[in-house]
PDB file of C-alpha atoms in Angstrom:
ATOM      1  CA  MET A 106       7.404  -6.941  15.388  1.00 46.00           C
ATOM      2  CA  LEU A 107       9.037  -7.635  18.594  1.00 52.00           C
ATOM      3  CA  GLY A 108      11.812  -5.399  18.652  1.00 54.00           C
ATOM      4  CA  THR A 109      13.117  -6.423  15.593  1.00 54.00           C
ATOM      5  CA  GLY A 110      14.183  -3.705  13.102  1.00 55.00           C
ATOM      6  CA  ILE A 111      13.657  -3.407   9.780  1.00 53.00           C
ATOM      7  CA  SER A 112      16.403  -4.460   7.286  1.00 57.00           C
ATOM      8  CA  ILE A 113      14.644  -3.506   3.909  1.00 59.00           C
ATOM      9  CA  THR A 114      11.726  -1.038   3.538  1.00 59.00           C
ATOM     10  CA  PRO A 115       8.616  -2.036   1.487  1.00 57.00           C
ATOM     11  CA  ASP A 116       9.340   0.964  -0.933  1.00 63.00           C
ATOM     12  CA  ILE A 117      12.256  -0.189  -2.519  1.00 70.00           C
ATOM     13  CA  TRP A 118      10.599  -3.089  -3.943  1.00 69.00           C
ATOM     14  CA  ASP A 119       7.084  -3.261  -6.275  1.00 77.00           C
ATOM     15  CA  THR A 120       5.701  -6.899  -5.487  1.00 80.00           C
ATOM     16  CA  GLN A 121       2.161  -7.207  -4.768  1.00 82.00           C
ATOM     17  CA  LEU A 122       0.791  -8.239  -1.916  1.00 83.00           C
ATOM     18  CA  PRO A 123      -1.351 -11.739  -2.285  1.00 88.00           C
ATOM     19  CA  LEU A 124      -4.703 -11.814  -3.512  1.00 90.00           C
ATOM     20  CA  ASN A 125      -7.952 -12.670  -1.006  1.00 90.00           C
ATOM     21  CA  ILE A 126      -8.183 -15.618  -2.136  1.00 90.00           C
ATOM     22  CA  ASP A 127      -9.216 -19.659  -1.596  1.00 89.00           C
ATOM     23  CA  ASP A 128      -6.630 -21.971  -2.581  1.00 87.00           C
ATOM     24  CA  ASP A 129      -9.710 -23.852  -4.415  1.00 87.00           C
ATOM     25  CA  HIS A 130      -9.510 -20.534  -6.632  1.00 88.00           C
ATOM     26  CA  MET A 131      -6.332 -21.856  -8.271  1.00 88.00           C
ATOM     27  CA  TRP A 132      -5.208 -25.113  -9.897  1.00 86.00           C
ATOM     28  CA  GLN A 133      -3.076 -26.436 -12.028  1.00 90.00           C
ATOM     29  CA  GLY A 134      -3.930 -25.450 -15.817  1.00 90.00           C
ATOM     30  CA  LEU A 135      -5.611 -22.066 -14.641  1.00 89.00           C
ATOM     31  CA  THR A 136      -5.458 -19.866 -18.198  1.00 91.00           C
ATOM     32  CA  SER A 137      -6.579 -16.054 -16.250  1.00 91.00           C
ATOM     33  CA  PRO A 138      -5.560 -14.573 -13.003  1.00 88.00           C
ATOM     34  CA  PRO A 139      -8.607 -15.277 -10.242  1.00 90.00           C
ATOM     35  CA  GLN A 140     -10.696 -12.443  -9.066  1.00 90.00           C
ATOM     36  CA  GLU A 141     -10.101 -11.321  -5.474  1.00 90.00           C
ATOM     37  CA  GLN A 142     -12.555 -11.645  -2.849  1.00 88.00           C
ATOM     38  CA  MET A 143     -14.407  -9.983  -0.550  1.00 89.00           C
ATOM     39  CA  GLY A 144     -14.952 -11.319   2.654  1.00 89.00           C
ATOM     40  CA  ALA A 145     -13.307 -14.339   4.698  1.00 90.00           C
ATOM     41  CA  THR A 146     -10.654 -16.633   2.571  1.00 91.00           C
ATOM     42  CA  ASP A 147      -7.685 -18.668   3.148  1.00 87.00           C
ATOM     43  CA  MET A 148      -5.645 -15.933   2.990  1.00 91.00           C
ATOM     44  CA  MET A 149      -6.918 -13.587   4.911  1.00 91.00           C
ATOM     45  CA  PHE A 150      -4.892 -14.097   8.190  1.00 91.00           C
ATOM     46  CA  CYS A 151      -1.906 -13.482   6.098  1.00 91.00           C
ATOM     47  CA  LEU A 152      -2.827 -10.144   4.264  1.00 92.00           C
ATOM     48  CA  SER A 153      -4.251  -8.961   7.674  1.00 91.00           C
ATOM     49  CA  ARG A 154      -0.740  -9.496   9.696  1.00 88.00           C
ATOM     50  CA  LEU A 155       0.816  -7.777   6.102  1.00 87.00           C
ATOM     51  CA  CYS A 156      -1.739  -5.210   6.208  1.00 85.00           C
ATOM     52  CA  VAL A 157      -0.477  -3.939   9.784  1.00 84.00           C
ATOM     53  CA  SER A 158       3.237  -4.955   9.296  1.00 81.00           C
ATOM     54  CA  GLN A 159       3.124  -2.715   6.179  1.00 77.00           C
ATOM     55  CA  PHE A 160       1.560   0.072   7.694  1.00 76.00           C
ATOM     56  CA  LEU A 161       4.239  -0.571  10.766  1.00 72.00           C
ATOM     57  CA  SER A 162       7.378  -0.392   8.383  1.00 68.00           C
ATOM     58  CA  ILE A 163       6.248   2.678   6.414  1.00 64.00           C
ATOM     59  CA  SER A 164       4.075   5.220   8.079  1.00 59.00           C
ATOM     60  CA  VAL A 165       4.776   4.735  11.939  1.00 52.00           C
ATOM     61  CA  LYS A 166       8.947   5.815  10.881  1.00 57.00           C
ATOM     62  CA  GLN A 167       7.978   9.070   8.883  1.00 59.00           C
ATOM     63  CA  ARG A 168       5.770  10.129  11.382  1.00 57.00           C
ATOM     64  CA  GLN A 169       6.942  12.051  14.338  1.00 61.00           C
ATOM     65  CA  ASP A 170       3.791  13.644  15.072  1.00 69.00           C
ATOM     66  CA  HIS A 171       1.683  11.575  17.874  1.00 74.00           C
ATOM     67  CA  HIS A 172      -1.725  12.732  17.333  1.00 78.00           C
ATOM     68  CA  GLU A 173      -0.904  12.704  13.536  1.00 79.00           C
ATOM     69  CA  ALA A 174       0.358   8.729  14.045  1.00 81.00           C
ATOM     70  CA  ASP A 175      -2.795   8.208  15.841  1.00 83.00           C
ATOM     71  CA  LEU A 176      -4.780   8.981  13.158  1.00 84.00           C
ATOM     72  CA  ALA A 177      -2.537   7.288  10.004  1.00 83.00           C
ATOM     73  CA  ILE A 178      -3.327   4.123  12.826  1.00 88.00           C
ATOM     74  CA  SER A 179      -6.549   4.301  12.717  1.00 90.00           C
ATOM     75  CA  LYS A 180      -6.862   4.340   9.104  1.00 87.00           C
ATOM     76  CA  ALA A 181      -5.047   1.337   8.790  1.00 88.00           C
ATOM     77  CA  GLU A 182      -6.951  -0.186  11.778  1.00 93.00           C
ATOM     78  CA  SER A 183     -10.747   0.765   9.540  1.00 94.00           C
ATOM     79  CA  GLU A 184      -8.861  -0.901   6.433  1.00 90.00           C
ATOM     80  CA  VAL A 185      -8.348  -4.587   8.716  1.00 92.00           C
ATOM     81  CA  GLU A 186     -11.444  -3.923  10.109  1.00 94.00           C
ATOM     82  CA  GLU A 187     -13.552  -3.245   6.970  1.00 93.00           C
ATOM     83  CA  LYS A 188     -11.520  -6.128   4.454  1.00 91.00           C
ATOM     84  CA  TYR A 189     -11.124  -9.046   6.616  1.00 92.00           C
ATOM     85  CA  ILE A 190     -12.132  -8.519  10.760  1.00 93.00           C
ATOM     86  CA  LEU A 191     -15.829  -7.802   9.385  1.00 94.00           C
ATOM     87  CA  TYR A 192     -16.089 -11.183   7.823  1.00 94.00           C
ATOM     88  CA  CYS A 193     -14.689 -13.340  10.385  1.00 93.00           C
ATOM     89  CA  ASP A 194     -16.592 -16.113  12.417  1.00 91.00           C
ATOM     90  CA  ILE A 195     -15.003 -16.285  15.667  1.00 87.00           C
ATOM     91  CA  VAL A 196     -16.001 -20.116  15.820  1.00 88.00           C
ATOM     92  CA  ASN A 197     -13.408 -20.467  13.217  1.00 89.00           C
ATOM     93  CA  PRO A 198     -10.011 -20.709  14.779  1.00 87.00           C
ATOM     94  CA  LEU A 199      -8.106 -19.496  12.109  1.00 88.00           C
ATOM     95  CA  HIS A 200     -10.611 -16.511  11.996  1.00 90.00           C
ATOM     96  CA  PHE A 201     -10.474 -15.930  15.974  1.00 90.00           C
ATOM     97  CA  LEU A 202      -6.582 -15.901  15.502  1.00 89.00           C
ATOM     98  CA  THR A 203      -7.383 -12.899  12.463  1.00 91.00           C
ATOM     99  CA  ILE A 204      -8.951 -11.016  14.936  1.00 92.00           C
ATOM    100  CA  GLY A 205      -6.614 -10.998  17.631  1.00 90.00           C
ATOM    101  CA  LEU A 206      -3.598 -10.694  15.939  1.00 89.00           C
ATOM    102  CA  ALA A 207      -4.664  -7.883  13.622  1.00 91.00           C
ATOM    103  CA  ARG A 208      -6.567  -5.872  17.065  1.00 92.00           C
ATOM    104  CA  SER A 209      -3.154  -7.036  18.793  1.00 91.00           C
ATOM    105  CA  GLY A 210      -0.698  -5.331  16.185  1.00 89.00           C
ATOM    106  CA  ILE A 211      -3.467  -2.346  16.172  1.00 92.00           C
ATOM    107  CA  THR A 212      -2.688  -1.918  19.800  1.00 92.00           C
ATOM    108  CA  ALA A 213       0.845  -2.464  19.225  1.00 89.00           C
ATOM    109  CA  LEU A 214       1.254   0.272  16.982  1.00 87.00           C
ATOM    110  CA  ARG A 215      -0.101   2.518  19.255  1.00 88.00           C
ATOM    111  CA  LEU A 216       2.001   1.283  22.251  1.00 89.00           C
ATOM    112  CA  ARG A 217       5.170   2.015  20.113  1.00 85.00           C
ATOM    113  CA  ILE A 218       4.711   5.893  19.021  1.00 82.00           C
ATOM    114  CA  ARG A 219       3.497   6.438  22.894  1.00 82.00           C
ATOM    115  CA  LEU A 220       6.480   4.766  24.071  1.00 82.00           C
ATOM    116  CA  SER A 221       8.939   7.423  23.093  1.00 74.00           C
ATOM    117  CA  ASN A 222       7.470   9.814  25.512  1.00 70.00           C
ATOM    118  CA  VAL A 223       7.028   7.712  28.660  1.00 74.00           C
ATOM    119  CA  LYS A 224      10.140   8.181  30.075  1.00 73.00           C
ATOM    120  CA  PRO A 225      10.383   8.063  34.212  1.00 69.00           C
ATOM    121  CA  GLN A 226      11.773  11.909  34.004  1.00 75.00           C
ATOM    122  CA  ASN A 227       9.375  13.575  32.158  1.00 79.00           C
ATOM    123  CA  SER A 228       6.327  11.433  31.643  1.00 81.00           C
ATOM    124  CA  THR A 229       2.840  12.146  33.844  1.00 85.00           C
ATOM    125  CA  ASN A 230       1.419   9.396  35.598  1.00 85.00           C
ATOM    126  CA  ALA A 231      -1.536   9.339  32.259  1.00 86.00           C
ATOM    127  CA  GLU A 232       0.542   9.025  29.783  1.00 85.00           C
ATOM    128  CA  ARG A 233       2.175   6.075  31.694  1.00 86.00           C
ATOM    129  CA  ARG A 234      -1.290   4.779  32.757  1.00 89.00           C
ATOM    130  CA  ALA A 235      -2.365   5.096  29.068  1.00 89.00           C
ATOM    131  CA  ALA A 236       0.884   2.846  27.816  1.00 89.00           C
ATOM    132  CA  PHE A 237       0.279   0.360  30.297  1.00 91.00           C
ATOM    133  CA  LYS A 238      -3.672   0.259  29.510  1.00 94.00           C
ATOM    134  CA  LEU A 239      -2.535  -0.595  25.720  1.00 93.00           C
ATOM    135  CA  ALA A 240       0.405  -3.113  26.999  1.00 93.00           C
ATOM    136  CA  GLU A 241      -2.278  -4.801  28.925  1.00 95.00           C
ATOM    137  CA  LYS A 242      -4.831  -5.237  25.940  1.00 94.00           C
ATOM    138  CA  ILE A 243      -1.961  -6.926  23.991  1.00 92.00           C
ATOM    139  CA  VAL A 244      -1.213  -9.040  26.320  1.00 93.00           C
ATOM    140  CA  ASP A 245      -5.178 -10.096  27.172  1.00 92.00           C
ATOM    141  CA  THR A 246      -5.872 -10.006  23.290  1.00 88.00           C
ATOM    142  CA  ASP A 247      -2.802 -12.838  23.216  1.00 85.00           C
ATOM    143  CA  ILE A 248      -4.499 -14.631  26.716  1.00 88.00           C
ATOM    144  CA  ALA A 249      -7.450 -14.626  24.665  1.00 85.00           C
ATOM    145  CA  ALA A 250      -5.929 -16.471  21.888  1.00 80.00           C
ATOM    146  CA  TYR A 251      -3.851 -18.937  23.316  1.00 79.00           C
ATOM    147  CA  ALA A 252      -6.990 -20.166  25.860  1.00 83.00           C
ATOM    148  CA  HIS A 253      -9.797 -20.612  22.483  1.00 76.00           C
ATOM    149  CA  ASP A 254     -11.115 -24.172  22.587  1.00 75.00           C
ATOM    150  CA  ALA A 255      -9.058 -24.661  19.229  1.00 66.00           C
ATOM    151  CA  ALA A 256      -5.029 -23.485  20.608  1.00 55.00           C
TER     152      ALA A 256
END
């Protein structure tokens, strides 16, 4: 999500997201699909990132109104918080990374929609400060992830 464009949009394929399950829910000879779990699993890091990136690729590009985009981002944030972050234990390095990168991704979405308005000739100091605060929050989250004991 760092300056790269999306070459193939998710709306042109029908591949489903992976299930929120642990690795030990699958084994050779499994006769029926495993049931998706609520809570912390081996897949929650990947799924939280997919949720944010899927939202980025579909929703933000379709929204011209910044207020509408903010509401949609808040909806995506709620989904990530309720499905994944709620169940994280910050002592677990993968959970800590999940929290940090999911929240950083959501903040990056907010920053991305504001940057289109932040131009020196037509933006206010308040708009530039708000964009700077969002960028600062992303950097702070990344620093916290790198500073974690297990990093």
